[in-house]
Coordinates of N, CA, C and O and ligand atoms in Angstrom, one line a residue:
K959 N 17.1 11.4 -2.3 CA 15.8 11.6 -1.5 C 15.1 10.3 -1.4 O 14.9 9.6 -2.4
E960 N 14.7 9.9 -0.2 CA 14.1 8.6 0.0 C 12.6 8.6 -0.5 O 11.9 9.6 -0.2
R961 N 12.2 7.6 -1.2 CA 10.9 7.4 -1.7 C 10.3 6.1 -1.3 O 11.0 5.1 -1.3
T962 N 9.0 6.0 -1.1 CA 8.3 4.7 -0.9 C 7.0 4.7 -1.7 O 6.5 5.7 -2.1
F963 N 6.6 3.4 -1.9 CA 5.3 3.2 -2.6 C 4.2 2.9 -1.5 O 4.4 1.9 -0.7
I964 N 3.2 3.7 -1.4 CA 2.1 3.4 -0.5 C 0.8 3.3 -1.4 O 0.6 4.0 -2.3
A965 N 0.0 2.3 -1.1 CA -1.2 2.1 -1.8 C -2.4 2.0 -0.8 O -2.3 1.4 0.2
V966 N -3.5 2.6 -1.3 CA -4.8 2.4 -0.6 C -5.4 1.2 -1.4 O -5.7 1.4 -2.6
K967 N -5.6 0.1 -0.7 CA -6.2 -1.1 -1.4 C -7.7 -0.9 -1.6 O -8.3 0.1 -1.0
P968 N -8.3 -1.8 -2.4 CA -9.8 -1.5 -2.7 C -10.7 -1.4 -1.5 O -11.6 -0.6 -1.6
D969 N -10.4 -2.1 -0.4 CA -11.3 -1.9 0.7 C -11.2 -0.5 1.3 O -12.2 0.1 1.7
G970 N -10.0 0.1 1.3 CA -9.8 1.4 1.8 C -10.5 2.4 0.9 O -11.1 3.4 1.4
V971 N -10.4 2.2 -0.4 CA -11.1 3.1 -1.4 C -12.6 3.0 -1.2 O -13.3 4.0 -1.0
Q972 N -13.0 1.8 -1.1 CA -14.5 1.5 -1.0 C -15.0 2.2 0.3 O -16.2 2.7 0.3
R973 N -14.2 2.2 1.3 CA -14.7 2.7 2.6 C -14.5 4.2 2.8 O -14.8 4.7 3.8
G974 N -13.9 4.8 1.7 CA -13.8 6.3 1.8 C -12.7 6.8 2.7 O -12.7 7.8 3.3
L975 N -11.6 6.0 2.7 CA -10.5 6.3 3.6 C -9.3 7.0 2.8 O -8.2 7.3 3.4
V976 N -9.5 7.3 1.5 CA -8.4 7.8 0.7 C -7.9 9.2 1.3 O -6.7 9.4 1.5
S977 N -8.8 10.1 1.6 CA -8.4 11.4 2.0 C -7.7 11.4 3.4 O -6.8 12.1 3.6
D978 N -8.2 10.5 4.3 CA -7.6 10.4 5.6 C -6.2 9.9 5.5 O -5.3 10.4 6.1
I979 N -6.0 8.9 4.6 CA -4.6 8.3 4.5 C -3.7 9.3 3.8 O -2.6 9.5 4.3
I980 N -4.1 10.0 2.8 CA -3.3 11.0 2.2 C -3.0 12.1 3.2 O -1.9 12.6 3.3
G981 N -4.0 12.5 3.9 CA -3.9 13.6 4.9 C -2.9 13.3 6.0 O -2.1 14.2 6.4
R982 N -2.8 12.0 6.4 CA -1.8 11.7 7.5 C -0.4 11.9 7.0 O 0.4 12.4 7.7
F983 N -0.2 11.5 5.7 CA 1.2 11.6 5.2 C 1.5 13.1 4.9 O 2.6 13.6 5.2
E984 N 0.5 13.8 4.4 CA 0.7 15.3 4.2 C 1.0 16.0 5.5 O 2.0 16.8 5.6
K985 N 0.2 15.7 6.5 CA 0.4 16.5 7.7 C 1.7 16.1 8.4 O 2.3 16.9 9.1
R986 N 2.1 14.9 8.2 CA 3.4 14.5 8.8 C 4.6 15.3 8.2 O 5.6 15.4 8.8
G987 N 4.3 15.7 6.9 CA 5.4 16.5 6.3 C 5.9 15.9 5.0 O 6.9 16.4 4.4
Y988 N 5.4 14.7 4.7 CA 5.9 14.0 3.5 C 5.4 14.6 2.2 O 4.3 15.3 2.3
K989 N 6.1 14.4 1.2 CA 5.7 15.1 -0.1 C 5.2 14.0 -1.1 O 5.8 13.0 -1.3
L990 N 4.0 14.3 -1.6 CA 3.4 13.4 -2.6 C 4.0 13.7 -4.0 O 3.9 14.8 -4.5
V991 N 4.6 12.7 -4.5 CA 5.3 12.9 -5.8 C 4.8 12.0 -6.9 O 5.1 12.1 -8.1
G992 N 3.8 11.1 -6.6 CA 3.2 10.3 -7.6 C 1.8 9.8 -7.1 O 1.7 9.5 -5.9
L993 N 0.8 9.8 -7.9 CA -0.6 9.5 -7.5 C -1.3 8.9 -8.7 O -1.4 9.6 -9.7
K994 N -1.9 7.7 -8.6 CA -2.8 7.3 -9.6 C -3.9 6.4 -9.1 O -3.7 5.7 -8.1
L995 N -5.0 6.4 -9.7 CA -6.2 5.6 -9.4 C -6.3 4.5 -10.5 O -6.4 4.9 -11.7
L996 N -6.3 3.2 -10.2 CA -6.3 2.2 -11.2 C -6.8 0.9 -10.7 O -6.7 0.6 -9.5
V997 N -7.4 0.1 -11.6 CA -7.6 -1.3 -11.3 C -6.4 -2.0 -11.8 O -6.2 -2.1 -13.0
P998 N -5.6 -2.6 -10.9 CA -4.3 -3.2 -11.4 C -4.7 -4.5 -12.3 O -5.6 -5.2 -12.0
S999 N -3.8 -4.7 -13.2 CA -4.0 -6.0 -14.0 C -3.5 -7.2 -13.1 O -2.8 -7.0 -12.1
K1000 N -3.9 -8.4 -13.5 CA -3.5 -9.6 -12.8 C -1.9 -9.6 -12.8 O -1.3 -10.0 -11.8
A1001 N -1.4 -9.3 -14.0 CA 0.1 -9.4 -14.1 C 0.8 -8.4 -13.1 O 1.8 -8.8 -12.4
L1002 N 0.2 -7.2 -12.9 CA 0.8 -6.3 -12.0 C 0.7 -6.8 -10.6 O 1.6 -6.8 -9.8
A1003 N -0.5 -7.3 -10.2 CA -0.7 -7.7 -8.8 C 0.1 -9.0 -8.6 O 0.7 -9.1 -7.5
N1004 N 0.2 -9.9 -9.5 CA 1.1 -11.1 -9.4 C 2.5 -10.7 -9.1 O 3.2 -11.3 -8.2
E1005 N 3.0 -9.7 -9.9 CA 4.4 -9.3 -9.7 C 4.6 -8.5 -8.4 O 5.6 -8.7 -7.7
H1006 N 3.6 -7.7 -8.0 CA 3.7 -7.0 -6.8 C 3.8 -7.9 -5.6 O 4.5 -7.7 -4.6
Y1007 N 3.0 -9.0 -5.6 CA 3.0 -9.9 -4.5 C 3.7 -11.2 -4.8 O 3.5 -12.2 -4.2
A1008 N 4.7 -11.1 -5.7 CA 5.5 -12.3 -6.2 C 6.0 -13.1 -5.0 O 6.0 -14.4 -5.0
D1009 N 6.5 -12.4 -4.0 CA 7.1 -13.1 -2.8 C 6.1 -14.0 -2.1 O 6.5 -14.9 -1.3
L1010 N 4.8 -13.7 -2.3 CA 3.8 -14.5 -1.5 C 3.1 -15.6 -2.4 O 2.1 -16.2 -2.0
S1011 N 3.7 -15.9 -3.6 CA 3.0 -16.7 -4.5 C 2.7 -18.1 -4.0 O 1.8 -18.8 -4.5
S1012 N 3.5 -18.6 -3.0 CA 3.3 -19.9 -2.5 C 2.3 -20.0 -1.4 O 1.9 -21.0 -0.9
K1013 N 1.8 -18.8 -0.9 CA 0.9 -18.8 0.2 C -0.5 -19.2 -0.2 O -1.0 -18.9 -1.3
P1014 N -1.2 -19.8 0.8 CA -2.6 -20.2 0.5 C -3.6 -19.1 0.1 O -4.5 -19.3 -0.6
F1015 N -3.3 -17.9 0.6 CA -4.2 -16.7 0.4 C -3.8 -15.9 -0.8 O -4.5 -15.0 -1.2
F1016 N -2.8 -16.4 -1.6 CA -2.3 -15.6 -2.7 C -3.3 -15.3 -3.8 O -3.5 -14.2 -4.2
K1017 N -4.0 -16.4 -4.2 CA -5.0 -16.2 -5.3 C -6.1 -15.2 -4.8 O -6.5 -14.4 -5.6
G1018 N -6.6 -15.4 -3.6 CA -7.7 -14.5 -3.1 C -7.2 -13.1 -3.0 O -7.9 -12.2 -3.3
L1019 N -5.9 -12.9 -2.6 CA -5.4 -11.6 -2.5 C -5.3 -10.9 -3.8 O -5.7 -9.8 -4.0
V1020 N -4.8 -11.6 -4.8 CA -4.7 -11.1 -6.2 C -6.0 -10.8 -6.8 O -6.3 -9.7 -7.3
D1021 N -7.0 -11.7 -6.5 CA -8.3 -11.5 -7.0 C -8.9 -10.2 -6.4 O -9.5 -9.4 -7.1
Y1022 N -8.7 -10.1 -5.1 CA -9.3 -8.9 -4.4 C -8.7 -7.6 -4.9 O -9.5 -6.6 -5.2
M1023 N -7.4 -7.6 -5.2 CA -6.8 -6.4 -5.7 C -7.2 -6.0 -7.1 O -7.1 -4.9 -7.5
T1024 N -7.6 -7.1 -7.9 CA -7.8 -6.8 -9.3 C -9.3 -7.0 -9.8 O -9.5 -6.8 -11.0
N1025 N -10.2 -7.4 -8.9 CA -11.5 -7.7 -9.4 C -12.4 -6.5 -9.9 O -13.4 -6.6 -10.5
G1026 N -11.9 -5.3 -9.6 CA -12.5 -4.1 -10.1 C -13.7 -3.6 -9.3 O -14.4 -2.6 -9.7
K1027 N -14.1 -4.3 -8.2 CA -15.2 -3.8 -7.4 C -14.9 -2.4 -6.9 O -15.7 -1.5 -6.7
A1028 N -13.6 -2.2 -6.6 CA -13.1 -0.8 -6.3 C -11.6 -0.7 -6.8 O -11.0 -1.8 -6.9
P1029 N -11.2 0.4 -7.2 CA -9.8 0.6 -7.7 C -8.8 0.7 -6.5 O -9.2 0.7 -5.3
V1030 N -7.6 0.8 -6.9 CA -6.5 1.0 -5.9 C -5.9 2.4 -6.1 O -5.9 2.9 -7.3
V1031 N -5.5 3.1 -5.0 CA -4.8 4.4 -5.2 C -3.4 4.1 -4.9 O -3.0 3.7 -3.8
G1032 N -2.6 4.3 -6.0 CA -1.1 4.0 -5.8 C -0.4 5.4 -5.7 O -0.7 6.4 -6.4
M1033 N 0.5 5.5 -4.7 CA 1.2 6.7 -4.4 C 2.6 6.6 -4.2 O 3.1 5.5 -3.7
V1034 N 3.4 7.6 -4.5 CA 4.8 7.7 -4.2 C 5.0 8.8 -3.2 O 4.6 10.0 -3.6
W1035 N 5.5 8.6 -2.0 CA 5.8 9.6 -1.0 C 7.3 9.7 -0.8 O 8.0 8.7 -0.8
E1036 N 7.7 11.0 -0.6 CA 9.1 11.3 -0.5 C 9.4 12.0 0.8 O 8.6 12.9 1.2
G1037 N 10.5 11.7 1.5 CA 11.0 12.4 2.6 C 11.8 11.6 3.5 O 12.0 10.4 3.3
P1038 N 12.3 12.2 4.6 CA 13.3 11.5 5.5 C 12.6 10.2 6.1 O 11.5 10.3 6.7
S1039 N 13.3 9.1 6.0 CA 12.9 7.8 6.6 C 11.5 7.4 6.2 O 10.8 6.7 6.9
V1040 N 11.1 7.8 5.0 CA 9.7 7.6 4.6 C 9.3 6.1 4.5 O 8.2 5.7 4.7
I1041 N 10.3 5.3 4.1 CA 10.0 3.8 4.0 C 9.7 3.3 5.4 O 8.6 2.7 5.6
K1042 N 10.5 3.5 6.3 CA 10.3 3.0 7.7 C 9.1 3.7 8.3 O 8.2 3.0 8.9
Q1043 N 9.1 5.0 8.3 CA 8.0 5.7 8.9 C 6.6 5.5 8.3 O 5.6 5.4 8.9
G1044 N 6.6 5.2 7.0 CA 5.4 4.9 6.3 C 4.8 3.6 6.8 O 3.6 3.5 7.1
R1045 N 5.7 2.6 7.1 CA 5.2 1.3 7.7 C 4.7 1.6 9.1 O 3.8 0.9 9.5
V1046 N 5.4 2.4 9.8 CA 4.9 2.7 11.2 C 3.5 3.3 11.1 O 2.7 3.0 11.9
M1047 N 3.3 4.3 10.2 CA 2.0 4.9 10.1 C 0.9 4.0 9.7 O -0.2 4.1 10.1
L1048 N 1.3 3.0 8.8 CA 0.3 2.0 8.4 C -0.1 1.1 9.6 O -1.2 0.7 9.8
G1049 N 0.9 0.7 10.5 CA 0.6 -0.2 11.5 C 0.9 -1.6 11.1 O 1.2 -1.9 10.0
A1050 N 0.8 -2.6 12.1 CA 1.2 -4.0 11.8 C 0.3 -4.5 10.7 O -0.9 -4.2 10.5
T1051 N 0.9 -5.4 9.9 CA 0.2 -6.1 8.8 C -1.1 -6.7 9.2 O -2.1 -6.6 8.6
D1052 N -1.0 -7.4 10.4 CA -2.3 -8.0 11.0 C -2.9 -6.9 11.8 O -2.4 -6.6 12.9
P1053 N -4.0 -6.3 11.4 CA -4.6 -5.2 12.2 C -4.9 -5.5 13.6 O -5.0 -4.6 14.4
K1054 N -5.1 -6.8 13.9 CA -5.3 -7.2 15.3 C -4.1 -6.8 16.2 O -4.3 -6.7 17.4
A1055 N -3.0 -6.7 15.6 CA -1.8 -6.3 16.3 C -1.4 -4.9 16.1 O -0.3 -4.4 16.6
A1056 N -2.2 -4.1 15.4 CA -1.8 -2.7 15.0 C -2.2 -1.8 16.2 O -3.4 -1.9 16.7
G1057 N -1.4 -0.9 16.5 CA -1.6 0.0 17.6 C -2.6 1.1 17.2 O -2.7 1.5 16.1
P1058 N -3.3 1.7 18.2 CA -4.1 2.9 18.0 C -3.2 4.0 17.5 O -2.1 4.1 17.8
G1059 N -3.8 4.8 16.6 CA -3.1 5.9 16.0 C -2.4 5.6 14.7 O -2.0 6.4 14.0
T1060 N -2.4 4.2 14.4 CA -1.9 3.8 13.1 C -3.2 3.7 12.2 O -4.3 3.5 12.7
I1061 N -3.0 3.7 10.9 CA -4.1 3.6 9.9 C -4.8 2.2 10.2 O -6.1 2.2 10.3
R1062 N -4.1 1.1 10.2 CA -4.8 -0.1 10.4 C -5.4 -0.3 11.8 O -6.4 -0.8 12.0
G1063 N -4.6 0.3 12.8 CA -5.1 0.2 14.2 C -6.3 1.0 14.4 O -7.1 0.7 15.3
D1064 N -6.5 2.0 13.6 CA -7.7 2.9 13.8 C -8.9 2.4 12.9 O -10.0 2.6 13.3
Y1065 N -8.7 1.6 11.8 CA -9.8 1.4 10.9 C -10.1 0.0 10.5 O -11.0 -0.3 9.7
C1066 N -9.3 -1.0 11.0 CA -9.6 -2.4 10.5 C -9.2 -3.5 11.5 O -8.5 -3.2 12.5
L1067 N -9.7 -4.7 11.2 CA -9.4 -5.8 12.1 C -9.0 -7.1 11.3 O -8.5 -8.0 12.0
S1068 N -9.2 -7.1 10.0 CA -8.9 -8.3 9.3 C -7.7 -8.2 8.4 O -7.5 -7.3 7.6
I1069 N -6.8 -9.2 8.5 CA -5.6 -9.2 7.7 C -5.8 -9.2 6.2 O -5.1 -8.7 5.4
G1070 N -6.9 -9.9 5.8 CA -7.3 -10.0 4.4 C -7.9 -8.7 3.9 O -8.1 -8.5 2.7
R1071 N -8.2 -7.7 4.8 CA -8.8 -6.4 4.4 C -8.1 -5.4 5.2 O -8.8 -4.7 6.0
N1072 N -6.8 -5.2 5.0 CA -6.1 -4.3 5.9 C -5.8 -3.0 5.2 O -4.8 -2.3 5.6
I1073 N -6.6 -2.6 4.3 CA -6.7 -1.2 3.8 C -5.6 -0.6 3.0 O -5.8 0.2 2.0
C1074 N -4.4 -0.9 3.3 CA -3.2 -0.2 2.8 C -2.0 -1.1 2.6 O -1.9 -2.2 3.2
H1075 N -1.1 -0.6 1.8 CA 0.2 -1.3 1.6 C 1.3 -0.3 1.7 O 1.2 0.9 1.2
G1076 N 2.5 -0.7 2.2 CA 3.6 0.2 2.1 C 4.9 -0.7 1.9 O 5.0 -1.7 2.5
S1077 N 5.8 -0.2 1.1 CA 7.0 -0.9 0.8 C 7.8 -1.1 2.1 O 7.8 -0.3 3.0
D1078 N 8.4 -2.3 2.2 CA 9.1 -2.7 3.4 C 10.6 -2.6 3.4 O 11.2 -2.9 4.4
S1079 N 11.1 -2.1 2.3 CA 12.6 -1.9 2.2 C 12.9 -1.0 1.0 O 12.0 -0.8 0.2
A1080 N 14.2 -0.5 1.0 CA 14.6 0.3 -0.2 C 14.4 -0.5 -1.5 O 14.0 0.1 -2.5
E1081 N 14.8 -1.8 -1.4 CA 14.7 -2.6 -2.6 C 13.3 -2.8 -3.1 O 13.0 -2.6 -4.2
S1082 N 12.4 -3.1 -2.1 CA 11.0 -3.2 -2.5 C 10.4 -1.9 -3.0 O 9.5 -1.9 -3.9
A1083 N 10.8 -0.8 -2.4 CA 10.3 0.5 -2.8 C 10.7 0.8 -4.3 O 9.8 1.2 -5.1
E1084 N 11.9 0.5 -4.6 CA 12.3 0.7 -6.0 C 11.6 -0.2 -6.9 O 11.1 0.3 -8.0
K1085 N 11.5 -1.4 -6.6 CA 10.8 -2.4 -7.4 C 9.3 -1.9 -7.6 O 8.8 -1.9 -8.7
E1086 N 8.6 -1.6 -6.5 CA 7.2 -1.3 -6.6 C 6.9 0.0 -7.3 O 6.0 0.1 -8.1
I1087 N 7.8 1.0 -7.1 CA 7.6 2.3 -7.8 C 7.8 2.1 -9.3 O 7.0 2.6 -10.1
G1088 N 8.7 1.2 -9.7 CA 8.9 0.9 -11.1 C 7.7 0.2 -11.6 O 7.3 0.4 -12.8
L1089 N 7.2 -0.8 -10.9 CA 6.0 -1.6 -11.3 C 4.8 -0.7 -11.5 O 4.1 -0.8 -12.5
W1090 N 4.5 0.1 -10.5 CA 3.2 0.8 -10.5 C 3.3 2.1 -11.3 O 2.3 2.6 -11.8
F1091 N 4.5 2.7 -11.5 CA 4.6 4.0 -12.1 C 5.5 3.9 -13.3 O 5.9 4.9 -13.9
G1092 N 5.9 2.7 -13.7 CA 6.7 2.6 -15.0 C 8.1 3.2 -14.9 O 8.6 3.8 -15.9
G1093 N 8.7 3.1 -13.7 CA 10.1 3.6 -13.6 C 10.2 4.9 -12.9 O 9.2 5.7 -12.9
K1094 N 11.3 5.1 -12.3 CA 11.5 6.3 -11.4 C 11.3 7.6 -12.1 O 10.9 8.6 -11.6
G1095 N 11.7 7.6 -13.4 CA 11.6 8.8 -14.2 C 10.2 9.4 -14.3 O 10.1 10.6 -14.5
E1096 N 9.2 8.6 -14.1 CA 7.8 9.1 -14.3 C 7.3 9.9 -13.1 O 6.4 10.6 -13.2
V1097 N 8.0 9.8 -12.0 CA 7.4 10.5 -10.8 C 8.5 11.4 -10.2 O 9.6 11.4 -10.5
Ligands
ATP2295 P1 1.9 -5.0 2.8 O1 2.9 -5.4 1.8 O2 0.5 -5.1 2.3 O3 2.2 -3.7 3.5 P2 3.3 -6.7 4.6 O4 4.5 -6.6 3.7 O5 3.4 -6.2 5.9 O6 2.0 -6.1 4.0 P3 3.0 -9.5 3.8 O7 3.2 -10.6 4.6 O8 4.0 -9.2 2.6 O9 2.9 -8.2 4.7 O10 1.5 -9.6 3.2 C1 1.1 -8.8 2.2 C2 -0.4 -8.7 2.2 O11 -0.9 -10.1 2.0 C3 -1.0 -8.2 3.5 O12 -1.0 -6.8 3.6 C4 -2.4 -8.8 3.4 O13 -3.2 -8.0 2.6 C5 -2.1 -10.2 2.7 N1 -2.0 -11.2 3.7 C6 -1.0 -11.5 4.5 N2 -1.2 -12.6 5.3 C7 -2.5 -12.9 5.0 C8 -3.4 -14.0 5.5 N3 -3.0 -14.8 6.4 N4 -4.6 -14.0 5.0 C9 -5.0 -13.2 4.0 N5 -4.3 -12.2 3.5 C10 -3.0 -12.1 4.0

């Protein structure tokens, strides 16, 4: 069964978008198999975004995810093509390019505050579920 890691980032939590985002996945027919509210540690955020460590925005991104002004909602969703379809439902990484009807296309404009995260491949889904939920066995 295919699984993906979807997160509502602190800006999405702060703006009250958690129920909308969960609702979209539920109504689509996906199954919620893991859910937690947490302020991630720096170590977790650094590892989650390890691929971006050389980018100029990396430090700001990790700080934003971990500063505790609002928590993150980490989720594991299960169902057919959920990795690819989850990304479609999120919309383009840069919200300025995200279409209407997607989460980012409906609710944001700034790439630095793009509300949500979704695994981009089977490999990253496995890595991220392990990181955020301590291994597949937990969910
Ligand atoms: P995500 O993993 O969040 O779904 P992504 O995999 O589509 O996004 P990446 O290029 O891996 O995109 O970027 C990860 C995150 O880094 C983005 O969601 C965004 O929050 C942040 N980010 C990317 N580019 C920028 C930028 N130019 N300025 C600020 N933040 C950025």
